[in-house]
Coordinates of N, CA and C in Angstrom, one line a residue:
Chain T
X1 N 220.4 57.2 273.0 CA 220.5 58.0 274.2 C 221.9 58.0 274.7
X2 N 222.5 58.9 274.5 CA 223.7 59.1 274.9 C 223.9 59.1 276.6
X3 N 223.3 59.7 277.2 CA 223.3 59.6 278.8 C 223.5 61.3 279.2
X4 N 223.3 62.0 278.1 CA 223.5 63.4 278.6 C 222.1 63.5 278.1
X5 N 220.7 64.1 278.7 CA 219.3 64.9 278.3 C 219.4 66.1 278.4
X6 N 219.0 66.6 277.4 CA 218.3 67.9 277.5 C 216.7 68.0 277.1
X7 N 216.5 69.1 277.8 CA 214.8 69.3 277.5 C 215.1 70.6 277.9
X8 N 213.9 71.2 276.8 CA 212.7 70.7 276.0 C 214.4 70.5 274.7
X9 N 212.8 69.7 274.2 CA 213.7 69.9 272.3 C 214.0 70.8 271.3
X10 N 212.8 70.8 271.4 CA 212.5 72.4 271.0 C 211.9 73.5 271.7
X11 N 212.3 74.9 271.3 CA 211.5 75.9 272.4 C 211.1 76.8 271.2
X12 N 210.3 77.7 271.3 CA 209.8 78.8 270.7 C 209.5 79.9 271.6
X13 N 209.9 81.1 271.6 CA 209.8 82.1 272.9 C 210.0 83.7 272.0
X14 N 209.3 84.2 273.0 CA 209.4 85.4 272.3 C 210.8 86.4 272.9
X15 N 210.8 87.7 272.6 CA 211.2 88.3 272.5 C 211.7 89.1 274.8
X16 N 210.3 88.8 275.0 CA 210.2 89.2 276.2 C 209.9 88.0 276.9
X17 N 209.9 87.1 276.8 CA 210.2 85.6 277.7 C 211.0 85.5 278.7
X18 N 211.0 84.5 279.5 CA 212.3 84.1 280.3 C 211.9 82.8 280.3
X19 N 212.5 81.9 279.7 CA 212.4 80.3 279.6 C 213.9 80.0 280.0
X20 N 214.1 78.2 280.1 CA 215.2 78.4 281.1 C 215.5 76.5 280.2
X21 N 216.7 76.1 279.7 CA 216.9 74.8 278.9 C 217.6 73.9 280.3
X22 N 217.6 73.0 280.3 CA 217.8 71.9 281.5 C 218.7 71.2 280.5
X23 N 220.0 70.7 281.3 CA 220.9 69.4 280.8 C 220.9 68.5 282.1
X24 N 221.0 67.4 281.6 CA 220.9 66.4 283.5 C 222.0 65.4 282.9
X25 N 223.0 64.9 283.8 CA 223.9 63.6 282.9 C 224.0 62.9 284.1
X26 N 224.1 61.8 284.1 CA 224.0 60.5 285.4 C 225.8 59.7 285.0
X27 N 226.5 60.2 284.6 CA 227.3 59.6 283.9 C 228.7 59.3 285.2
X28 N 228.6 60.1 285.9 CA 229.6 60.8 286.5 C 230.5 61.7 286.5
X29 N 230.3 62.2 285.1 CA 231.1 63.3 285.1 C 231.1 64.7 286.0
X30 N 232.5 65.5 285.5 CA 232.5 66.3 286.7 C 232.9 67.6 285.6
X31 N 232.4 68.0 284.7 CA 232.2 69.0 283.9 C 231.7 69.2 282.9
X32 N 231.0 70.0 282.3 CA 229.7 70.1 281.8 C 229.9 71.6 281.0
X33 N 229.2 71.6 280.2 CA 229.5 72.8 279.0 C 227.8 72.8 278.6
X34 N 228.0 74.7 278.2 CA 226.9 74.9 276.9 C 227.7 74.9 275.4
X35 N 227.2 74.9 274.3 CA 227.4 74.6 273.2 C 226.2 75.7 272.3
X36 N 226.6 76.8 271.5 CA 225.7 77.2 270.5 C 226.2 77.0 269.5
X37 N 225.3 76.5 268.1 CA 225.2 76.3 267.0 C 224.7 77.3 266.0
X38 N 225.0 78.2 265.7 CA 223.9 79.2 264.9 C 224.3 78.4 263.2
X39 N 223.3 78.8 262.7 CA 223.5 78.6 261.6 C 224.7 78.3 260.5
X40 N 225.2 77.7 259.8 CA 226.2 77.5 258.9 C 227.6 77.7 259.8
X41 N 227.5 77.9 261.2 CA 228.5 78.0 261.9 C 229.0 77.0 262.5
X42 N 230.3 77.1 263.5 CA 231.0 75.8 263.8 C 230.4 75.7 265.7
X43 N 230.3 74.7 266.4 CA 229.9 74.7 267.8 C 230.9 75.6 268.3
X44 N 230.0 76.9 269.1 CA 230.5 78.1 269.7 C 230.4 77.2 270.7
X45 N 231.4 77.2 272.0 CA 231.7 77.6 273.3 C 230.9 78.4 274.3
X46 N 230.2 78.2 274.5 CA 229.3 79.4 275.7 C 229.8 79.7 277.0
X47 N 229.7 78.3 277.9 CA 230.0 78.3 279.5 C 230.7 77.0 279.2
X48 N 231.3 76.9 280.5 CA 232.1 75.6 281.1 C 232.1 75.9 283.0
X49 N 231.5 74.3 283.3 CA 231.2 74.4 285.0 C 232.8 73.3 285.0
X50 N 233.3 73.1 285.9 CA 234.3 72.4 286.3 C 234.1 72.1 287.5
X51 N 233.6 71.1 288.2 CA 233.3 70.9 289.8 C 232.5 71.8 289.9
X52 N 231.8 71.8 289.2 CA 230.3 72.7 289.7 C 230.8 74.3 290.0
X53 N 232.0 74.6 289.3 CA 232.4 76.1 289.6 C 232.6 76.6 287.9
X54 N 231.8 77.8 287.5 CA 232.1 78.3 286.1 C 233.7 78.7 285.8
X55 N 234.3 78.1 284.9 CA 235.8 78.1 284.6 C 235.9 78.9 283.3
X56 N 234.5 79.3 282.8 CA 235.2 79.9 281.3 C 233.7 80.5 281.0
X57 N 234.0 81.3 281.1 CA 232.4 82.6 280.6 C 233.1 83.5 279.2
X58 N 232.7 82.6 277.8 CA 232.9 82.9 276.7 C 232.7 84.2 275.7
X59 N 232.7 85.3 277.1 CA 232.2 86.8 276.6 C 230.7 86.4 276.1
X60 N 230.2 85.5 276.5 CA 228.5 85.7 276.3 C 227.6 86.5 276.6
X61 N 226.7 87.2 276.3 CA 226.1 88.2 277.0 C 225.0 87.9 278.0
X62 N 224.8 88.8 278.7 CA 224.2 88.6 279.9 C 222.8 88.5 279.9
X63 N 222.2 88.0 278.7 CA 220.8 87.8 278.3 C 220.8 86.1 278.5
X64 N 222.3 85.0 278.4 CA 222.2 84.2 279.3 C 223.3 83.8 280.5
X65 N 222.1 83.2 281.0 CA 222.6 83.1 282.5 C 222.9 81.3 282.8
X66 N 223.9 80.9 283.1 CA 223.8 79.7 283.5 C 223.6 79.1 284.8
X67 N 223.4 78.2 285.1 CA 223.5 77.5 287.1 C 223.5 76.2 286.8
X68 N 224.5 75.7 287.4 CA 225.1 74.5 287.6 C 225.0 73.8 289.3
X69 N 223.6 73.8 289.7 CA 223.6 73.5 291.3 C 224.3 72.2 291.8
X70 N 224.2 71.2 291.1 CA 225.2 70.2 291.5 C 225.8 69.5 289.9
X71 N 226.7 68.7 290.3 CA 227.6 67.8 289.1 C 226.3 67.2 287.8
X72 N 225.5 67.1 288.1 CA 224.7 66.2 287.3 C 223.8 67.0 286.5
X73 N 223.3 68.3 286.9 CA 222.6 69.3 286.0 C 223.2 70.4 286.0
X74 N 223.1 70.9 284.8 CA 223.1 72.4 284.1 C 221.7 72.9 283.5
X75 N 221.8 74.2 284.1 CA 220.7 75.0 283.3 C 221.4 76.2 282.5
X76 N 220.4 76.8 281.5 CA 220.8 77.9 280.6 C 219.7 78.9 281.0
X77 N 219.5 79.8 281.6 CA 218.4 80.6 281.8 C 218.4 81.9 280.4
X78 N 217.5 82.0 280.1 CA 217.3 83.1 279.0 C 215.7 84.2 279.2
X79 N 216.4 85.3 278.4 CA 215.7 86.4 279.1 C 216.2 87.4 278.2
X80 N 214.8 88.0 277.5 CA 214.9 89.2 276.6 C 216.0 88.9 275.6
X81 N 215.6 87.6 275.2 CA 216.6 87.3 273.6 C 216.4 87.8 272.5
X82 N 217.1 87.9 271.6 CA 216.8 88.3 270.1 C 217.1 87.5 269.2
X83 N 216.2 87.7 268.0 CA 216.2 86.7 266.8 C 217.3 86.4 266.3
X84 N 218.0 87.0 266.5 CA 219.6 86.2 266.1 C 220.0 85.2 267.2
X85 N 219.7 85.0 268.1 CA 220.0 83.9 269.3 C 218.8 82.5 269.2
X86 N 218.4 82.3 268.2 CA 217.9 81.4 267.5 C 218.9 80.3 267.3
X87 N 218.9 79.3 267.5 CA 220.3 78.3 266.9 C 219.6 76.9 267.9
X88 N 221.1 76.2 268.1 CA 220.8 74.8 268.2 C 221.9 74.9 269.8
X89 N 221.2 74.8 270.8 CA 221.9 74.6 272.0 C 221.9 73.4 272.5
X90 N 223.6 73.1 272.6 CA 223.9 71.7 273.2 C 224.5 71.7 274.7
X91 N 224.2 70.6 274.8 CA 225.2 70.9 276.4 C 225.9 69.2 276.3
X92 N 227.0 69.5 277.1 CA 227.8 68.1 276.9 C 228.3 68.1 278.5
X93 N 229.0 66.6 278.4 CA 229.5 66.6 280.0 C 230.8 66.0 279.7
X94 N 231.9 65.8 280.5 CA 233.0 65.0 280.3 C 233.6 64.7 281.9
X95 N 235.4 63.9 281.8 CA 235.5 63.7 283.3 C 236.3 64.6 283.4
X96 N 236.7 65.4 282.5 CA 238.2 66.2 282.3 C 238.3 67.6 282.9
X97 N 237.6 67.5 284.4 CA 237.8 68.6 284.9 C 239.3 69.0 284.9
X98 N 240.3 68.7 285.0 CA 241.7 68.9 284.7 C 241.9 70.0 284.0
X99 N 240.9 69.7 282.6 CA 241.6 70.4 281.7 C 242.6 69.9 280.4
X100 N 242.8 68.7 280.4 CA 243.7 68.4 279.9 C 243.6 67.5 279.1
X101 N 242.1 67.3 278.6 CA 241.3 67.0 277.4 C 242.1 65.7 277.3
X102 N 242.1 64.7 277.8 CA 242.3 63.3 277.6 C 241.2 62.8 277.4
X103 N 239.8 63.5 277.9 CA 238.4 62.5 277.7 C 237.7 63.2 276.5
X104 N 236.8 62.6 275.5 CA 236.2 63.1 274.7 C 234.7 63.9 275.5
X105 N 234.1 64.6 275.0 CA 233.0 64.5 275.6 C 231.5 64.1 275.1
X106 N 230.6 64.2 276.1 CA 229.5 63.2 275.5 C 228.5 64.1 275.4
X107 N 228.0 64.4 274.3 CA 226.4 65.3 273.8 C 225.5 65.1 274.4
X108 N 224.1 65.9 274.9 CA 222.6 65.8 274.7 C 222.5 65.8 273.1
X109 N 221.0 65.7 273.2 CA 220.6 66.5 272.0 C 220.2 67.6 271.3
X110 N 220.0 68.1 272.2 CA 220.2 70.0 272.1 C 218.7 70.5 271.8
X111 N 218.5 71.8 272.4 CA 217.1 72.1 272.1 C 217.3 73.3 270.9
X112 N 216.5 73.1 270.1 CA 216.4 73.9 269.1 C 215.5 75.2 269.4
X113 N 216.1 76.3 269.6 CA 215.8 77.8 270.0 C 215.4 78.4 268.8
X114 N 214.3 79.2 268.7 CA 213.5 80.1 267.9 C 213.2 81.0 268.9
X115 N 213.7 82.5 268.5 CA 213.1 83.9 269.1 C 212.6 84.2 268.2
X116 N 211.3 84.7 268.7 CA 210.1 85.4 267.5 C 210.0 87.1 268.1
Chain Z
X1 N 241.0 84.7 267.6 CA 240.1 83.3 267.7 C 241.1 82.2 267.3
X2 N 240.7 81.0 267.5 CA 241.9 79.9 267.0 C 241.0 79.9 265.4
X3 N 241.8 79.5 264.3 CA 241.7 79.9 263.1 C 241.7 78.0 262.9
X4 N 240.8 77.0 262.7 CA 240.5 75.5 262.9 C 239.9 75.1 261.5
X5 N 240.4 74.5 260.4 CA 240.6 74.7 259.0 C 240.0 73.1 258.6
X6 N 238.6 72.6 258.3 CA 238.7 71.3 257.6 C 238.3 71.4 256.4
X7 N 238.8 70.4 255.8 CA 239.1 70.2 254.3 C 238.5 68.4 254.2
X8 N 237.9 68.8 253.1 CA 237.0 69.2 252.8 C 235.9 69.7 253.4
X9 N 234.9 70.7 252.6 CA 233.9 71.0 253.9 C 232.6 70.2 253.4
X10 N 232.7 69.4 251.9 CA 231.3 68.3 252.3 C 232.3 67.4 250.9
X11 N 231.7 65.8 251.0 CA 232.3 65.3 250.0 C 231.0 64.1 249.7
X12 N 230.9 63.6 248.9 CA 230.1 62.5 248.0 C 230.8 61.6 247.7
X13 N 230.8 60.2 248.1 CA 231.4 59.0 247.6 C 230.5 57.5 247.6
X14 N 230.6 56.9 247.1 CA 230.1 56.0 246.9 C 230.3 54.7 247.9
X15 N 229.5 54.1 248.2 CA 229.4 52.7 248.8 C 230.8 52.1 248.5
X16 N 231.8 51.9 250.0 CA 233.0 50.9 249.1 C 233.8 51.6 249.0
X17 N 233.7 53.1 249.0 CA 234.9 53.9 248.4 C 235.9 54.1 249.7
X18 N 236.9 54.4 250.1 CA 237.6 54.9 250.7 C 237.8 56.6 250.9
X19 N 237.7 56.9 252.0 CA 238.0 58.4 252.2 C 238.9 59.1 252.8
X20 N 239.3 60.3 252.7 CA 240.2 61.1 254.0 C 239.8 62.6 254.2
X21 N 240.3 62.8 255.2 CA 239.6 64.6 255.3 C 240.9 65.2 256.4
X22 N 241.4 66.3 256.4 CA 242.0 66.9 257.2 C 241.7 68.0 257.9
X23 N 242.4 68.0 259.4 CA 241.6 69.1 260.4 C 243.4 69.8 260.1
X24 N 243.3 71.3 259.9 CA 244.6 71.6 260.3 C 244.2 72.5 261.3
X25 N 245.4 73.0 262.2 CA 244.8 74.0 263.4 C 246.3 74.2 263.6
X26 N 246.6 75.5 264.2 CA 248.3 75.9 264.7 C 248.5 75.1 266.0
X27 N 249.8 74.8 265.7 CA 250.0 73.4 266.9 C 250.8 74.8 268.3
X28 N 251.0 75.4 268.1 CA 251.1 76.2 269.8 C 250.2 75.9 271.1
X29 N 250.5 75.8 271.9 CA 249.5 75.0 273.0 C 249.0 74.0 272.7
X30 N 249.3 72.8 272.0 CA 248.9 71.9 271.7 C 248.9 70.8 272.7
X31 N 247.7 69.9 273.4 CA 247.5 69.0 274.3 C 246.9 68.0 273.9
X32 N 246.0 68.0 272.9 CA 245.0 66.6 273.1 C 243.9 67.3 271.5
X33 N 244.2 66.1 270.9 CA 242.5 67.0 269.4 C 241.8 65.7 269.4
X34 N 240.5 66.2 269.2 CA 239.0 65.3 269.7 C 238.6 65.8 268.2
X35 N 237.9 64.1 267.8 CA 237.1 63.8 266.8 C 235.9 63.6 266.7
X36 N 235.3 64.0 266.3 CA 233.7 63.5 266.9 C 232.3 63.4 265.2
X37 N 231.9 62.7 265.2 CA 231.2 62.2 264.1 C 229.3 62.7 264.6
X38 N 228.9 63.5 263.9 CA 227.9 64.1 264.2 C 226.7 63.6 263.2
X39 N 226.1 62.7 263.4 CA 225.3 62.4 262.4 C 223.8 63.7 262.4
X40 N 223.1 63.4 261.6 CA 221.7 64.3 261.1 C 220.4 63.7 262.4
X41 N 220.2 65.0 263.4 CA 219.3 64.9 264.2 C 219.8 63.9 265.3
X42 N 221.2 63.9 265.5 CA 221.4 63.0 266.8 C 222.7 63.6 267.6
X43 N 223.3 63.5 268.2 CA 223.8 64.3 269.2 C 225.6 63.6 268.4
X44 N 226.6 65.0 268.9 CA 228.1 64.7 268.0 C 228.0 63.5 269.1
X45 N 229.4 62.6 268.8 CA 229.4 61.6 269.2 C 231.4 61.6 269.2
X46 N 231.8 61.2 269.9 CA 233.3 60.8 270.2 C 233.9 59.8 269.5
X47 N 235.0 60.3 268.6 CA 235.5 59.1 267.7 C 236.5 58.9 268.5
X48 N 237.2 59.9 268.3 CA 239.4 59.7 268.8 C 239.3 61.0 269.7
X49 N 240.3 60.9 270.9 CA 241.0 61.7 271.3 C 242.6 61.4 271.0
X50 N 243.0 62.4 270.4 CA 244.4 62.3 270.3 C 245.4 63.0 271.1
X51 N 246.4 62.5 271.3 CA 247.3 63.3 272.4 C 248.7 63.6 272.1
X52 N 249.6 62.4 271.2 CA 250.9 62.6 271.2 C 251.2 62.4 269.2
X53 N 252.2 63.6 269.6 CA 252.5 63.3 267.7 C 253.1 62.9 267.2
X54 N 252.1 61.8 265.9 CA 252.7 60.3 265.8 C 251.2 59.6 266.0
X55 N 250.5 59.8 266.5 CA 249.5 59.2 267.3 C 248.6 58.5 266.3
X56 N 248.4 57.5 265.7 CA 247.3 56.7 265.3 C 246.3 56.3 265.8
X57 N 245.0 55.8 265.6 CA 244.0 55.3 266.5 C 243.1 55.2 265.5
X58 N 242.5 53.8 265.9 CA 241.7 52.8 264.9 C 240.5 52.7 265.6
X59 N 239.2 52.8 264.9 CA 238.3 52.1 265.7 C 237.0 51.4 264.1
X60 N 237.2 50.6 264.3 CA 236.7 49.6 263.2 C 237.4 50.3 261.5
X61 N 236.2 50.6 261.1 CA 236.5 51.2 259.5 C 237.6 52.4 259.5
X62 N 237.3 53.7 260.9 CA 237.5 54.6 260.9 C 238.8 54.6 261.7
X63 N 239.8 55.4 260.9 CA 241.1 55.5 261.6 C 241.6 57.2 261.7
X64 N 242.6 57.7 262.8 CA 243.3 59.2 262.9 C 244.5 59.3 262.8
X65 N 245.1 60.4 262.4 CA 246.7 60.4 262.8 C 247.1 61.9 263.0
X66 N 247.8 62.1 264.0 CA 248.1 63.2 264.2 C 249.3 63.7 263.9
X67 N 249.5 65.4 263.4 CA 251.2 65.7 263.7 C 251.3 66.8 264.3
X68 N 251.6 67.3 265.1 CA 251.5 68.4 266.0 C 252.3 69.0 265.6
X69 N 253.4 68.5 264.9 CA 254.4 69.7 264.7 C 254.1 71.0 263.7
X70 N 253.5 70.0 262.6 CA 253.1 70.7 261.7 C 251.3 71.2 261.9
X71 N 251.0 70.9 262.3 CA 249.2 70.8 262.6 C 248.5 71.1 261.8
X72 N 248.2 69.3 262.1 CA 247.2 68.5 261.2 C 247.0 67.3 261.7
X73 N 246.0 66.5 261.4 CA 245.4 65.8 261.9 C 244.5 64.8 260.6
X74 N 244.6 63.8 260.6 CA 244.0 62.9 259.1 C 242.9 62.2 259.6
X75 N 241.6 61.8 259.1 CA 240.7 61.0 259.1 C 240.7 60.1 258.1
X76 N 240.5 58.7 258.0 CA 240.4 57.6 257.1 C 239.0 56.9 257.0
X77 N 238.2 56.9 256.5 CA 237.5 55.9 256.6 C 237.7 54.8 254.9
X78 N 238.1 53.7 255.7 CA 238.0 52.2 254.9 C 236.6 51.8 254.3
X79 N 236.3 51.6 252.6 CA 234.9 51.1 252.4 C 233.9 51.5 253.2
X80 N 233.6 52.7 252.8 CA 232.7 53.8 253.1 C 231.4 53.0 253.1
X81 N 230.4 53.1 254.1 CA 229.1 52.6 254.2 C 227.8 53.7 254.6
X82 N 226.6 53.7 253.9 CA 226.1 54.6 254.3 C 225.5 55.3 255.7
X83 N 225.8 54.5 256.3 CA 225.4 55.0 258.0 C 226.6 55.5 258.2
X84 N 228.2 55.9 257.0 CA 229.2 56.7 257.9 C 228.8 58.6 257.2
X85 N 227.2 58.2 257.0 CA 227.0 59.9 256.3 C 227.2 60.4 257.3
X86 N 227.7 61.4 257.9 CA 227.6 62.6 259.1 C 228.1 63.7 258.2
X87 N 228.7 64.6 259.6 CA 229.3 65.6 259.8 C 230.6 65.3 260.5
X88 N 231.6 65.3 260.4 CA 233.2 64.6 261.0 C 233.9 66.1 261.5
X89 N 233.9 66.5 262.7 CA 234.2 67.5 263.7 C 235.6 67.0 263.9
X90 N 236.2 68.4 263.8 CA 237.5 68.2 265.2 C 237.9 69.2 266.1
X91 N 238.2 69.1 266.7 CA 238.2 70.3 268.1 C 240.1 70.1 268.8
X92 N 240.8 71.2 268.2 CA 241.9 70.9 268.9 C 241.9 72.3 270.3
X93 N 242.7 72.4 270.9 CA 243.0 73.5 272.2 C 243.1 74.7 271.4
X94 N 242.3 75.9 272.7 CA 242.3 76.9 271.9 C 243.4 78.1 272.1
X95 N 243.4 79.2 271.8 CA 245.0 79.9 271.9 C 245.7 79.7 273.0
X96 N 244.6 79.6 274.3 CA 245.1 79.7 275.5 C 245.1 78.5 276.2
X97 N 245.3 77.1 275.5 CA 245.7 75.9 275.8 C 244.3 74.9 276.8
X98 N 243.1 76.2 277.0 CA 242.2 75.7 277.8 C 241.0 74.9 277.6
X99 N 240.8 75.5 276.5 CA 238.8 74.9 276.1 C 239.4 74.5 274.4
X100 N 238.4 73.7 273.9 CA 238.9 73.1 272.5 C 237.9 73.9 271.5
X101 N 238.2 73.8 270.8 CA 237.7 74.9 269.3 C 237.2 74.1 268.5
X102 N 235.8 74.0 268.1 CA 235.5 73.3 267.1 C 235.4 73.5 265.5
X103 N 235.9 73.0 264.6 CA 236.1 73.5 263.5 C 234.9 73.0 262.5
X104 N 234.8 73.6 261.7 CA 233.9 73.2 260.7 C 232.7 72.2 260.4
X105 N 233.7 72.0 260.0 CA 233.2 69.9 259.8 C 233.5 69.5 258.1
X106 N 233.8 67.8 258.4 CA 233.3 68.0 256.7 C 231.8 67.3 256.5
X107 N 231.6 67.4 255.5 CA 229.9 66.4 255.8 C 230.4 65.9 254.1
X108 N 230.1 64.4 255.2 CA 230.3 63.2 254.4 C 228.7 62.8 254.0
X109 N 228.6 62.1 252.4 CA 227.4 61.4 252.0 C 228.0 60.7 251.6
X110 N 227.8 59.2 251.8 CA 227.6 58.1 251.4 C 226.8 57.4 250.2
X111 N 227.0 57.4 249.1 CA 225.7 56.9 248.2 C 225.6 55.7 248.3
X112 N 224.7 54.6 248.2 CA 224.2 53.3 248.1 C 224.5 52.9 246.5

């Protein structure tokens, strides 16, 4: 257990769904990221909250939505995805609201996304 | 896009062996490159952050070195053991000095 959760682990969802992934970290950190993994690819960048304010919206499309209501959770809301949005979503947390990547950051374990 | 280059992208060595792998990435805006060792079904994990070039950093078997000038970045592992099978990530800053870029990976196997 790293100290960063996510749930579920896995999801399966169709096409016309709205399901929504949860990250919670107790750690103290004060910035928090999504993370997509597609296939044979390298960890894509999604979102970044910084003080609970979105600092970097990675041209992702508007099929997800994120909310960051306080320091300790992040959600990914999803809605009308397509089979290619299938992959491995991580969410991580760090202290490095700065910016200035002196702290590493610390993983969940990511829920594994299937659009059918 | 930042263009984040590891070498090797998988390697096989044996119990005992010694290894190295390099991250290269263009050192313009360069601040800080993060290592992270990603084992099979468990969350990446934080090896090194690196910051200045010159920079070594040891943590038991596994060692880094950075050179920003040229950019690149070295991983060592000493008498390779099989629990160091992963995936070995590096993430240096991306064009715009802000969010870090994850590169590849190499994926290490360990044989017994």
């Amino acid at each position: 257990e790293t100290g960063v959760t996510q749930t579920p682990r896995h999801l399966v969802m169709g096409m016309t769904n709205k399901k929504s992934l949860k990250c919670e970290q107790h750690l103290g950190h004060n910035a928090m990221y999504w993370y997509k993994q597609s296939a044979k690819k390298p960890l894509e960048l999604m979102f970044v909250y910084s003080l609970e304010e979105r600092v970097e919206n990675n041209s992702v499309p508007s099929r997800f939505s994120p909310e960051c209501p306080n320091s300790s959770h992040l959600f990914l809301h999803l809605h009308t995805l397509q089979p290619e949005d299938s992959a491995l979503y991580l969410c991580a947390s760090s202290q490095d609201s700065d910016g200035q990547g002196n702290y590493g950051y610390t993983f969940g374990s990511g829920t594994r996304l299937t659009v059918v | 896009i930042l263009n984040v280059e590891q070498s090797p992208q998988s390697l096989h060595v044996q119990e005992g062996d010694s290894t190295n792998f390099t991250c290269s990435f263009p050192s313009s805006n360069f601040y800080a490159l993060h290592w992270y060792r990603w084992e099979t079904a468990k969350s990446p994990e934080a090896l090194f952050v690196m910051t200045l070039n010159g920079d070594e950093k040891k943590k038991g078997r596994i060692s880094a070195t950075l050179n920003t000038k040229e950019g690149y970045s070295y991983l060592y592992i000493k008498g390779s053991q099989p629990e160091d099978s992963a995936t070995y990530l590096c993430a240096p800053p991306d064009n715009y000095g802000q969010n870090f870029v994850f590169g590849p990976g190499t994926r290490l196997s360990v044989l017994p």
